[in-house]
CSV table of C-alpha atoms and ligand atoms in Angstrom, one decimal:
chain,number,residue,atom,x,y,z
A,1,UNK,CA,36.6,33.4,-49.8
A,2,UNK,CA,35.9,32.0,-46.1
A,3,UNK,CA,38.7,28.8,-45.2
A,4,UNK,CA,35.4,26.1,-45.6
A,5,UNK,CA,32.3,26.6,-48.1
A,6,UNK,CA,28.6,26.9,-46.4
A,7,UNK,CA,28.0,23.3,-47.0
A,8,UNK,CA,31.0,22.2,-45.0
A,9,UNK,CA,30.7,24.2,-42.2
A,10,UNK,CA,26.6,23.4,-42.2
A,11,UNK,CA,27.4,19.4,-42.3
A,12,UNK,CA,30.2,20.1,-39.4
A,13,UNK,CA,27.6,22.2,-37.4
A,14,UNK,CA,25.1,19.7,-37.9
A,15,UNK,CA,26.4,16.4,-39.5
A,16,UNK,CA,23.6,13.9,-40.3
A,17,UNK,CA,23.9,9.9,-39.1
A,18,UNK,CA,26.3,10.5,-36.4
A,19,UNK,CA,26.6,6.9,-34.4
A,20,UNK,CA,26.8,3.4,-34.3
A,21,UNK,CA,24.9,0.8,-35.6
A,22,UNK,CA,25.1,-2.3,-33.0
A,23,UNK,CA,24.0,-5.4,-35.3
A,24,UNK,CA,25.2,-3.6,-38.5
A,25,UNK,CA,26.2,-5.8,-42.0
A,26,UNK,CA,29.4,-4.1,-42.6
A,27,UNK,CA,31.8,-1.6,-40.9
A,28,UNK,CA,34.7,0.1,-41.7
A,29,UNK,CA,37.6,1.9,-40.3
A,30,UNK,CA,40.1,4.3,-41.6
A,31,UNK,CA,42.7,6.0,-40.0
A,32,UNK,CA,45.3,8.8,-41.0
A,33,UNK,CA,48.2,8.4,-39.4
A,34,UNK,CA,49.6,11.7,-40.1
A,35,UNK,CA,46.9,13.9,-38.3
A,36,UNK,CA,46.0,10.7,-36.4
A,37,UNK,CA,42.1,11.3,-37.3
A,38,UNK,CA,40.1,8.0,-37.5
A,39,UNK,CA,36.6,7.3,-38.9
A,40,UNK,CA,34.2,4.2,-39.0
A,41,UNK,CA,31.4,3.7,-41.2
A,42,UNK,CA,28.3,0.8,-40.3
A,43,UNK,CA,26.1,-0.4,-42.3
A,44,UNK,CA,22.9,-1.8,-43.0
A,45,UNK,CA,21.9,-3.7,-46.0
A,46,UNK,CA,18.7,-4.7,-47.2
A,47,UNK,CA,17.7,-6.1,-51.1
A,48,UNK,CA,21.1,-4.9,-52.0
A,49,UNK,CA,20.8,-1.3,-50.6
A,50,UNK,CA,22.2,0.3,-48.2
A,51,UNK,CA,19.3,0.9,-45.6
A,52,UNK,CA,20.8,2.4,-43.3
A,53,UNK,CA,24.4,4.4,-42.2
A,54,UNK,CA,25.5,5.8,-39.8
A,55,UNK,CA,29.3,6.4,-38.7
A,56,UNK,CA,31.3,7.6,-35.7
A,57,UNK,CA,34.5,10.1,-36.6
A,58,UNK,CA,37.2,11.1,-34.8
A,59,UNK,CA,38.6,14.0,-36.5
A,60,UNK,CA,39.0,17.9,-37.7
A,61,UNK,CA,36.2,19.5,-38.4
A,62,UNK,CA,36.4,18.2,-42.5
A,63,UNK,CA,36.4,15.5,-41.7
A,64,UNK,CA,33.4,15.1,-39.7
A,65,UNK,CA,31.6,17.3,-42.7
A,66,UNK,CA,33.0,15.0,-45.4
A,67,UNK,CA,31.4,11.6,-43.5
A,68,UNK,CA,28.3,13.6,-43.0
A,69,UNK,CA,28.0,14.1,-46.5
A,70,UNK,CA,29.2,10.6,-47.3
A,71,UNK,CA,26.4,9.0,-45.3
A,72,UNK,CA,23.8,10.9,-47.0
A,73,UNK,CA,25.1,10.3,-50.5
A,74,UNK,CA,25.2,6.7,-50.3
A,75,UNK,CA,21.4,6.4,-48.0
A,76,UNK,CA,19.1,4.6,-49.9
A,77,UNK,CA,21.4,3.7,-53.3
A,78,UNK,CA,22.5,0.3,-54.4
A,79,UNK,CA,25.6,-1.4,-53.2
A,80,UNK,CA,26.7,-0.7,-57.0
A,81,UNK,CA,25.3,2.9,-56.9
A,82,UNK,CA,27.7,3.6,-53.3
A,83,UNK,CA,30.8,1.9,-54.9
A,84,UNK,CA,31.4,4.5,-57.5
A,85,UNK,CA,31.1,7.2,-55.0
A,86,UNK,CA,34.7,8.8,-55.3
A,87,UNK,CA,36.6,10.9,-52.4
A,88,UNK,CA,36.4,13.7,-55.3
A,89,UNK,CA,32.7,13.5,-56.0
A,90,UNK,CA,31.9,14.0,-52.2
A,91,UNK,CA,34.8,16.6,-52.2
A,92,UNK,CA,32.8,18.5,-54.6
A,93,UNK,CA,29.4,17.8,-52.9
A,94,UNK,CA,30.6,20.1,-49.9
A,95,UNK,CA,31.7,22.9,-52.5
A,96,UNK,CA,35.0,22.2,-52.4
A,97,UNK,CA,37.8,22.1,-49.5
A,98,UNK,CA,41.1,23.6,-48.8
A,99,UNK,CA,43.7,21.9,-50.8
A,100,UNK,CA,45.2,20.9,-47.8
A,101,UNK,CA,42.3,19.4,-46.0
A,102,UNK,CA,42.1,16.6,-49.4
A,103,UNK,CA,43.4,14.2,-47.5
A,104,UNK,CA,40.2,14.4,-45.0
A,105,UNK,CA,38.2,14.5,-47.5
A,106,UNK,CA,39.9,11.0,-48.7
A,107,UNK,CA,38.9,9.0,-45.4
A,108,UNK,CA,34.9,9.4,-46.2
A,109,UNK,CA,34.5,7.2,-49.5
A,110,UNK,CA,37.1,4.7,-48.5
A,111,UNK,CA,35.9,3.9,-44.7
A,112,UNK,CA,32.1,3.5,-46.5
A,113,UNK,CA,33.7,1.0,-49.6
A,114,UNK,CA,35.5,-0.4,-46.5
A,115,UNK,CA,32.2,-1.0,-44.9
A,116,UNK,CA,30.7,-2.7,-47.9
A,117,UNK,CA,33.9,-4.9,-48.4
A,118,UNK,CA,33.5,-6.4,-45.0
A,119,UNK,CA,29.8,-7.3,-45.5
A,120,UNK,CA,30.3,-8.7,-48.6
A,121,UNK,CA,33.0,-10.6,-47.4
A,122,UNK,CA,30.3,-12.0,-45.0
A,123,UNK,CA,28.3,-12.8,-47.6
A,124,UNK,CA,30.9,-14.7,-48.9
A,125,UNK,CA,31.0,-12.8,-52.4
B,1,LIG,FE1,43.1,14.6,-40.4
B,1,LIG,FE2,41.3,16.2,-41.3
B,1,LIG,S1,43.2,16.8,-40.3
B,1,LIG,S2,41.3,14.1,-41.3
């Protein structure tokens, strides 16, 4: 079995939603500070969904495939829907990774709940 499935090295060849949103609702930042590999999810929110994502990742190659994933998992879904996206569900979106890359894996679903803590924070809920 190759190191990465298909779907991981498709979404690191060609990751979707790659950037920065300038007037976004919500961002969030994660960092590992073992490998040092930081990502930042934006957001857009409109009628309680998230309407648009996009995200900015500074990081081995899993990790720029997990937040690819990440941003097209939680495109279009409720606020509600995109909280109960887990680091595992996403982990098994991309067919699995390398025990050892988990903790890659990990930054996607928490830098996007991060996101949506800081805009409804804003929002004062
Ligand atoms: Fe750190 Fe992948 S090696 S996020």
């Amino acid at each position: 079995m190759p190191f990465y499935s298909e779907k991981v090295m498709e979404h690191f060849q060609n990751p979707r939603n790659v950037g920065e949103i300038k007037d976004a609702d919500g961002v969030g930042e994660v960092g590992n500070p073992v490998c040092g590999d930081m990502m930042t999810f934006y957001i857009k929110v409109k009628d309680d969904k998230i309407e648009d994502v996009k995200f900015k990742t500074f990081g081995c190659g899993a990790a720029i495939a997990v937040s690819s994933m990440v941003s097209e998992m939680a495109k279009g879904k409720t606020i509600d829907d995109v909280k109960k996206i887990t680091n595992d569900m996403v982990a098994k979106e991309l067919g699995g990774l390398p025990s050892h890359k988990m903790h890659c894996s990990n930054l996607g679903a928490d830098a996007l709940h991060k996101a949506i803590d800081a805009y409804l924070e804003k929002k004062g809920k």
